[in-house]
Tab-separated table of C-alpha atoms in Angstrom:
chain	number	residue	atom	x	y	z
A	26	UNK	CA	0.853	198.048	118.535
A	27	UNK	CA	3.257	200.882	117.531
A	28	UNK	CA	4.102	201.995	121.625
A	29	UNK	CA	7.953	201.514	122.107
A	30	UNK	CA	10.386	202.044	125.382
A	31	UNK	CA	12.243	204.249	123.343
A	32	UNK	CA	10.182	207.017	124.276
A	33	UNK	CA	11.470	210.857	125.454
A	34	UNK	CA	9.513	213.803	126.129
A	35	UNK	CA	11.545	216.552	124.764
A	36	UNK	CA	11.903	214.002	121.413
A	37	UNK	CA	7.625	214.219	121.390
A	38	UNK	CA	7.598	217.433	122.080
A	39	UNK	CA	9.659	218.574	118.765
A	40	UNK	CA	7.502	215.292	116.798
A	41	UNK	CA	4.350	217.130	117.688
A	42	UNK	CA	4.846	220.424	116.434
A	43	UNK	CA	6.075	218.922	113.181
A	44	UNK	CA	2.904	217.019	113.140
A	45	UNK	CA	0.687	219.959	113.906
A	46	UNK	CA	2.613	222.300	111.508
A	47	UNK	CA	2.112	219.241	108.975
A	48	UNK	CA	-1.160	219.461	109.086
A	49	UNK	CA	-1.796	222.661	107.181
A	50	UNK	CA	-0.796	220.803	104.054
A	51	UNK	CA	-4.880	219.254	103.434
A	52	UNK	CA	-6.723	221.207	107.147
A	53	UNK	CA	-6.264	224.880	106.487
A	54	UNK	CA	-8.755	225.458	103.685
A	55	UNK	CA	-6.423	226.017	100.293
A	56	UNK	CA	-3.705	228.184	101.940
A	57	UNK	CA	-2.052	229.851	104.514
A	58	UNK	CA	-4.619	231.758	106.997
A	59	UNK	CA	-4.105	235.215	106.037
A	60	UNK	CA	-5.329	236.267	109.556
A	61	UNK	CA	-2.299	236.299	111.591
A	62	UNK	CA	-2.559	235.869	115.301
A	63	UNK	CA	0.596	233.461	116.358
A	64	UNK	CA	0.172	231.737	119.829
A	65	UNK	CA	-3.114	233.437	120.397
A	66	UNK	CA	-4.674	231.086	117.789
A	67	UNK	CA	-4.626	228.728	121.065
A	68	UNK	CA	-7.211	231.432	122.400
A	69	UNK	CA	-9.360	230.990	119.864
A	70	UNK	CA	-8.784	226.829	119.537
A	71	UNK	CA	-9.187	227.258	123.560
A	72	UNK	CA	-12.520	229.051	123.224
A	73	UNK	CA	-13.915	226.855	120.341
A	74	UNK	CA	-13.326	223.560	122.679
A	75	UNK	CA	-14.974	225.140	125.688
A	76	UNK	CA	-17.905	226.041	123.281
A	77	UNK	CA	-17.717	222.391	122.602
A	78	UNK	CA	-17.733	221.208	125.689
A	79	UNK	CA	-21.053	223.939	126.898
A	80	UNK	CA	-22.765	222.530	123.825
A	81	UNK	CA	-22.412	219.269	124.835
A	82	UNK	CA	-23.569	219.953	128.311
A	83	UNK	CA	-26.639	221.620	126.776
A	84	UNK	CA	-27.593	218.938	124.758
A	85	UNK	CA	-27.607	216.748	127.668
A	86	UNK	CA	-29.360	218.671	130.071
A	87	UNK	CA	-31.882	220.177	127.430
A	88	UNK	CA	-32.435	217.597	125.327
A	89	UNK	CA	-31.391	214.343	127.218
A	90	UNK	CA	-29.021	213.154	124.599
A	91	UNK	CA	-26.553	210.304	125.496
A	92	UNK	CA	-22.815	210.906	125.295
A	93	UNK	CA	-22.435	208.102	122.127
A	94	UNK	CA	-24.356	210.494	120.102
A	95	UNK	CA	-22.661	213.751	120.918
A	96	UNK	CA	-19.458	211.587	120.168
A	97	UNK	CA	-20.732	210.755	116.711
A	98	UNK	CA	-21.849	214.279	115.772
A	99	UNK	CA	-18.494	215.024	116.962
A	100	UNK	CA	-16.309	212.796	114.870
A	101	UNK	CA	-18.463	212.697	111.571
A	102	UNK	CA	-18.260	216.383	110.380
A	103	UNK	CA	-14.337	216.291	111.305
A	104	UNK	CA	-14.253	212.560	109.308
A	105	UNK	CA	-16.377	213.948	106.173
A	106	UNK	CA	-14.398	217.301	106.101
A	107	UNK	CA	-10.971	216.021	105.788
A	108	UNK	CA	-12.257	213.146	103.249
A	109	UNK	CA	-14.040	215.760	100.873
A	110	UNK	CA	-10.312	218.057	100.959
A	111	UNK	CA	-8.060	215.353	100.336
A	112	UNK	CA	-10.134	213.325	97.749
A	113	UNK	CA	-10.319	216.849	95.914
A	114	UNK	CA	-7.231	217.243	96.300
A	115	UNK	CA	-6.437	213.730	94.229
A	116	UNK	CA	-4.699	212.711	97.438
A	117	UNK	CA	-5.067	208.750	99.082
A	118	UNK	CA	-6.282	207.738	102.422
A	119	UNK	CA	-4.723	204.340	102.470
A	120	UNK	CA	-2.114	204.196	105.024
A	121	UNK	CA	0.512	200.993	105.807
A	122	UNK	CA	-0.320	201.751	109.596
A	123	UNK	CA	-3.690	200.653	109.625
A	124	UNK	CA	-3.152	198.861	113.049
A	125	UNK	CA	-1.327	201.975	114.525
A	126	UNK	CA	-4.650	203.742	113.613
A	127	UNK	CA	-7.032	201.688	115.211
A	128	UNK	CA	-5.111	201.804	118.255
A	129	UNK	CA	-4.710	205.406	118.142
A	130	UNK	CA	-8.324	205.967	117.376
A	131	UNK	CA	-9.819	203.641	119.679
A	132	UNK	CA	-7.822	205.343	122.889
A	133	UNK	CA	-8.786	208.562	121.288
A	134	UNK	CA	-12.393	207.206	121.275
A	135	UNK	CA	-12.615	205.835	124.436
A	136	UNK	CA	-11.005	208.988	125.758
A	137	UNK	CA	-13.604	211.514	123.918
A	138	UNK	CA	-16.240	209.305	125.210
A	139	UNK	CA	-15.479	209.459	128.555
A	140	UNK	CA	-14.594	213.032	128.131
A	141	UNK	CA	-18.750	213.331	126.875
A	142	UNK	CA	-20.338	211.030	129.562
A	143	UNK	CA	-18.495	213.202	132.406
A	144	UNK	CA	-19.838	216.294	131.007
A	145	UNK	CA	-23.462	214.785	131.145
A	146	UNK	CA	-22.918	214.143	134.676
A	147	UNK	CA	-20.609	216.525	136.568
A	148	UNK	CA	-20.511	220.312	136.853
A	149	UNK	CA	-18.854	221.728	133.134
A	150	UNK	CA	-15.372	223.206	135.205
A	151	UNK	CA	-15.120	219.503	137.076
A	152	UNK	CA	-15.487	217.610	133.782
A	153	UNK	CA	-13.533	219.422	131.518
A	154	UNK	CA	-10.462	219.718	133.949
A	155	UNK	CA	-10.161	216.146	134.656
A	156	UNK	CA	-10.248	215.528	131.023
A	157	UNK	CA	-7.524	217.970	130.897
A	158	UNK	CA	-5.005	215.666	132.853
A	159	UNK	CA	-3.596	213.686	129.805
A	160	UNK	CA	-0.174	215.527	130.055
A	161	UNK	CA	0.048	214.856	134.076
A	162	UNK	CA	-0.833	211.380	132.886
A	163	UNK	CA	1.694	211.499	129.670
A	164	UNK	CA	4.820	211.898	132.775
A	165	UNK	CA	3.479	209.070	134.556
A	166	UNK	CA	3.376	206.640	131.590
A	167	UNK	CA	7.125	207.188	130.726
A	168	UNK	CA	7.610	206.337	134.700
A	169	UNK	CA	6.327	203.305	134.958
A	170	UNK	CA	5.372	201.812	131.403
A	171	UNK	CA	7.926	203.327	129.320
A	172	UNK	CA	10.732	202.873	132.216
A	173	UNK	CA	11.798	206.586	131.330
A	174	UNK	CA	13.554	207.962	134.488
A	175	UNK	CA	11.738	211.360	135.631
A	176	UNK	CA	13.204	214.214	136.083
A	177	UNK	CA	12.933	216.822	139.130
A	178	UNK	CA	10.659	218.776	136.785
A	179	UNK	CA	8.848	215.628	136.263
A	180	UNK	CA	8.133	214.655	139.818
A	181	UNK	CA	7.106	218.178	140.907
A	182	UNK	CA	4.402	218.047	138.180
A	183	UNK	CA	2.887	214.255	138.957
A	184	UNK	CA	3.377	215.628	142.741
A	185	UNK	CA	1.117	218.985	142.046
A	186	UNK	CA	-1.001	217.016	139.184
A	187	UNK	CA	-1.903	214.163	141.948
A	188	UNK	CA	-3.007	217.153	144.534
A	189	UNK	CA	-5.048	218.829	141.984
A	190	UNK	CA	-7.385	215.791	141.035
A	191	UNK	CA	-7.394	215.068	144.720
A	192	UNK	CA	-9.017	218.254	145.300
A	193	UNK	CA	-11.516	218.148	142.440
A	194	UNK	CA	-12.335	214.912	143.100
A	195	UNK	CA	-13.331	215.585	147.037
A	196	UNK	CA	-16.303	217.345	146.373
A	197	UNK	CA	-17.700	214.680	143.623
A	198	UNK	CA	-17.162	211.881	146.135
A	199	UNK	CA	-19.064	213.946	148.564
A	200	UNK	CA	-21.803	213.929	145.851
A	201	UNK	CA	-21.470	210.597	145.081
A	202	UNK	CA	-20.918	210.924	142.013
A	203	UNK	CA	-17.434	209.008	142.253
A	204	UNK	CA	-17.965	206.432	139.648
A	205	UNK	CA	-18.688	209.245	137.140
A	206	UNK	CA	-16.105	211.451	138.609
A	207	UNK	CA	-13.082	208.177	137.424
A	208	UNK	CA	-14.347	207.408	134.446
A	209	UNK	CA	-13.929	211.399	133.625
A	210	UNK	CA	-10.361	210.770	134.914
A	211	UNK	CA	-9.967	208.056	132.623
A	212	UNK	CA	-10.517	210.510	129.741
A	213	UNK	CA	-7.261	211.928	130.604
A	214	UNK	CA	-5.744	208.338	130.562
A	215	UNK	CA	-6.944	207.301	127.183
A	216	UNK	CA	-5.551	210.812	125.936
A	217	UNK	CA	-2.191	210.010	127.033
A	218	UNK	CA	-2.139	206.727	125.365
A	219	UNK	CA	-3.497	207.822	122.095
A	220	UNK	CA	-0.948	210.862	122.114
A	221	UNK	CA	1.850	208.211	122.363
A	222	UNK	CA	0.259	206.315	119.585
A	223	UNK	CA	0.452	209.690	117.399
A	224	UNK	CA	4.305	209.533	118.263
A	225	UNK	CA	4.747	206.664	116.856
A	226	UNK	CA	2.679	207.587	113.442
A	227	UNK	CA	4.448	210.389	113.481
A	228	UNK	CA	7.751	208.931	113.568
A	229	UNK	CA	6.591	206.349	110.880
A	230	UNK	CA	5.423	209.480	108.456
A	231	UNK	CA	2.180	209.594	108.492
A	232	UNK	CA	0.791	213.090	107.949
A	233	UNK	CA	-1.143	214.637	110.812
A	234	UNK	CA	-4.584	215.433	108.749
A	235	UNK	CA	-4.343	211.221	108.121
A	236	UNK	CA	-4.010	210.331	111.778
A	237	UNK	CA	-6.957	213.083	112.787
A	238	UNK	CA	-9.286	211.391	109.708
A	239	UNK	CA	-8.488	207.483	111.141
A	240	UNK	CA	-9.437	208.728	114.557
A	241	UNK	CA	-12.536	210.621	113.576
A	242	UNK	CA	-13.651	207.342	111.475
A	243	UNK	CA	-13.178	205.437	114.174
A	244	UNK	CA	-14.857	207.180	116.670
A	245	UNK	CA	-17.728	207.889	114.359
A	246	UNK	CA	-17.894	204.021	113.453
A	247	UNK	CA	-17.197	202.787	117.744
A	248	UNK	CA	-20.331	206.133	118.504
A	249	UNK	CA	-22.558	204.918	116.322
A	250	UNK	CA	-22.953	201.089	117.377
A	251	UNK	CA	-22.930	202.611	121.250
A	252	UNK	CA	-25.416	204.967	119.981
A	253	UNK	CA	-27.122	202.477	118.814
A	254	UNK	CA	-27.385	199.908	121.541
A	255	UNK	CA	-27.896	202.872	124.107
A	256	UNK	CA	-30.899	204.497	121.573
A	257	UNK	CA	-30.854	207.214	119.241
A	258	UNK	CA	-33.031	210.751	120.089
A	259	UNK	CA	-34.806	211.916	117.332
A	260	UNK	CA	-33.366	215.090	115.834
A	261	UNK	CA	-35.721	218.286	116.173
A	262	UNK	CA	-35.150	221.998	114.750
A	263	UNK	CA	-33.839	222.245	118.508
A	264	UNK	CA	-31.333	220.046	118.902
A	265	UNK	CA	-29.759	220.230	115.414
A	266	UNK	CA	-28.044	223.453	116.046
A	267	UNK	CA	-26.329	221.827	119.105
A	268	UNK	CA	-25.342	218.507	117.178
A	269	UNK	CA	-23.954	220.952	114.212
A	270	UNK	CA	-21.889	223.138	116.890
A	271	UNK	CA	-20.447	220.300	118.554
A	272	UNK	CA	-18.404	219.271	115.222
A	273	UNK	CA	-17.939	222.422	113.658
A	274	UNK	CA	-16.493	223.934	117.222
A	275	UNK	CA	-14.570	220.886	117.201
A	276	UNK	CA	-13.206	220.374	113.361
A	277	UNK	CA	-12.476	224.871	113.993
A	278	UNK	CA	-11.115	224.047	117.628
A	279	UNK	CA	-8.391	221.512	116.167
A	280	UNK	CA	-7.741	224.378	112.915
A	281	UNK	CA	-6.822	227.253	115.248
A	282	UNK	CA	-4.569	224.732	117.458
A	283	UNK	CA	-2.979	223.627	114.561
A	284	UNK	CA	-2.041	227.580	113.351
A	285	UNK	CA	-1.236	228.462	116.794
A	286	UNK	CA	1.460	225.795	116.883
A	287	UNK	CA	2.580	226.772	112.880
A	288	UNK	CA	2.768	230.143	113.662
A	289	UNK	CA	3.567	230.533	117.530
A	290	UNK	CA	6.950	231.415	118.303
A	291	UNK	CA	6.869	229.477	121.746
A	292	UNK	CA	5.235	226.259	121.887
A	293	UNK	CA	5.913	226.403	125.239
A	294	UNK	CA	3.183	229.345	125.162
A	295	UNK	CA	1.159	227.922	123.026
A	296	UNK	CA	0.572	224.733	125.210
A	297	UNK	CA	0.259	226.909	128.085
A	298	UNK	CA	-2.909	229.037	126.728
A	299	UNK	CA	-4.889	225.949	126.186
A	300	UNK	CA	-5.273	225.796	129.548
A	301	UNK	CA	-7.788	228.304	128.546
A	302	UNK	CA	-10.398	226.280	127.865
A	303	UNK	CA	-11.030	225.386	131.725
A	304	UNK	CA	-11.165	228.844	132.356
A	305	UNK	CA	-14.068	229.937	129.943
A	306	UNK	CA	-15.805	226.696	130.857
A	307	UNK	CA	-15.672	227.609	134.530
A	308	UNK	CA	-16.783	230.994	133.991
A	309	UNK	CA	-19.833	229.561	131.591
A	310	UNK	CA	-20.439	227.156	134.043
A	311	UNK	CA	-20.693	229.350	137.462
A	312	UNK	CA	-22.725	232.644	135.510
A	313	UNK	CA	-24.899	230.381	133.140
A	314	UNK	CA	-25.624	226.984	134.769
A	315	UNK	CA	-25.577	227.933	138.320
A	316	UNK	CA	-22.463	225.744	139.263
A	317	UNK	CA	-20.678	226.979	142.160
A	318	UNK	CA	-16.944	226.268	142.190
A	319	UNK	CA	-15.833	226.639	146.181
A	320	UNK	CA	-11.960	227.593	147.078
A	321	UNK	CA	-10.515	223.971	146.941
A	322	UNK	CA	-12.205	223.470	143.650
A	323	UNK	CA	-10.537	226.181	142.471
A	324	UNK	CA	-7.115	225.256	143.558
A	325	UNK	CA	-7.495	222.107	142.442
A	326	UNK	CA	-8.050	223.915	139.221
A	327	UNK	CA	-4.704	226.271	139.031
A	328	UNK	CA	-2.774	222.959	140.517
A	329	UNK	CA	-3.395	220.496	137.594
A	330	UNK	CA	-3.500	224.024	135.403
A	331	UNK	CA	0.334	224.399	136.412
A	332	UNK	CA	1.243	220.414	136.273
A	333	UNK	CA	0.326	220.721	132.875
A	334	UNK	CA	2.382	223.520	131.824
A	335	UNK	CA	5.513	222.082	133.891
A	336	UNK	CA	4.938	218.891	131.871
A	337	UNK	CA	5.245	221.396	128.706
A	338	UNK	CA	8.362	222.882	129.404
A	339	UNK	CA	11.377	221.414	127.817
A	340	UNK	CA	13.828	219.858	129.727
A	341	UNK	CA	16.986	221.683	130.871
A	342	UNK	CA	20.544	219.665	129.029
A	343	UNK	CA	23.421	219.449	130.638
């Protein structure tokens, strides 16, 4: 495994927008966009997951499909895509790291799995926040695993992130739905450990659109045998527009992130508008599905909403 002590936030930080910038070399069709839009490219990416996410509740509730599925439709366009542009463009797909990518794309999987079975299960807001706790989780990895020693900032933001899942988890709990409710959580885990793992492929110079395509084989490959075991649905003019949208919204989700951090002038920003995505999906979620979000809910919402962005923002030097 590629994880080392060695790690530092503000040294990720800079790692990741190199790797996201990086990744316009094979992802953004043959060019530069010619639409210009900076940071608010993370509105659109932001939008495009929480259409993700609503199609993926759908498909659930609709058509009674299984989360393994959804995963696979979700990793295989993503997983063809990226093969088709590089092969065409006569470039390989071997990598040295071959270890560092299974890691990194079986946390990823596990993490998108969970991510899928809590959105069959809890209301769309609920789900998609908790899955939205990797960076809260990211601080308390380099406290206790990575021996990192926190920072005021870094305390105030595990202090507010460990309020806000408090507060969404109360009223799952009170469904009893808390078994579903944790392995949502753990979502947010996996996340954290398969961003470190992208540090470290980073570091080693692998190209982003190479890490993305091992992670979308592998999830395709680790969906498919749990599709499998759990039982595929047969496809129907119905459902096929769903399956489709999940890994388009997903492969044009990750673009539109990945221009928002090439062109953005504050990654700081940028990070901060992805919180975006919980917004929309609470808003689909209370006008379209009937799912009431009461006043604790909701600050449970803004609470891990602002842990994240404190985890974002570099830290002050001396």
């Amino acid at each position: 495994m590629l994880l080392s002590p060695t790690f530092r936030q503000p040294e990720t930080q800079k790692i990741t927008t190199k790797m996201l910038k990086s990744a316009n070399d094979v992802m953004i069709f043959d060019g530069k966009m010619k639409l210009k839009l900076g940071s608010a490219w993370m509105i659109v990416a932001a939008f495009l997951f929480a259409i993700m996410g609503i199609l993926v509740k759908n498909a659930t509730v609709r058509f009674h499909m299984n989360a393994y599925e959804l995963a696979f439709w979700r990793s295989v366009l993503p997983a063809s895509a990226i093969a088709i542009s590089v092969l065409s463009r006569r470039q390989t797909l071997k990598s040295r790291l071959i270890l560092g990518h299974l890691w990194r794309g079986t946390a990823g999987t596990v993490s998108l799995l969970l991510a899928f079975y809590g959105l069959q299960y809890l209301p769309l807001a609920t789900s998609v926040t908790l899955s939205y706790t990797s960076a809260i989780f990211m601080a308390l990895l380099s406290l206790i695993w990575l021996k990192e020693p926190p920072s005021a900032k870094t305390w105030l933001a595990l202090l507010l992130g460990l309020v806000g899942v408090a507060l969404m988890l109360r009223p799952s709990f009170q469904a009893n739905l808390w078994w579903e409710t944790l392995l949502n959580l753990g979502a947010g885990l996996f996340a954290a450990f398969a961003l470190l793992q992208v540090r470290e492929l980073s570091q080693a110079g692998e190209p982003a659109w190479r890490i993305v395509f091992y992670f979308s084989a592998v999830a395709t490959v680790g969906s498919a045998i749990m599709a499998t075991a759990a039982g595929w649905h047969t496809l129907t003019w119905q459902s096929l527009p769903h399956l489709l949208g999940v890994g388009a919204a997903g492969l044009l989700a990750q673009l539109a992130m990945t221009q928002a951090y090439s062109e953005g002038r504050s990654k700081f920003t940028v990070a901060a508008l992805s919180y975006l995505t919980i917004v929309f999906s609470a808003i689909y979620g209370m006008a379209f599905l009937g799912e009431p979000i009461d006043f604790w809910e909701i600050v449970g919402i803004i609470t891990i909403i602002v842990a994240g962005i404190l985890c974002a923002l570099p830290e002050s030097r001396a």
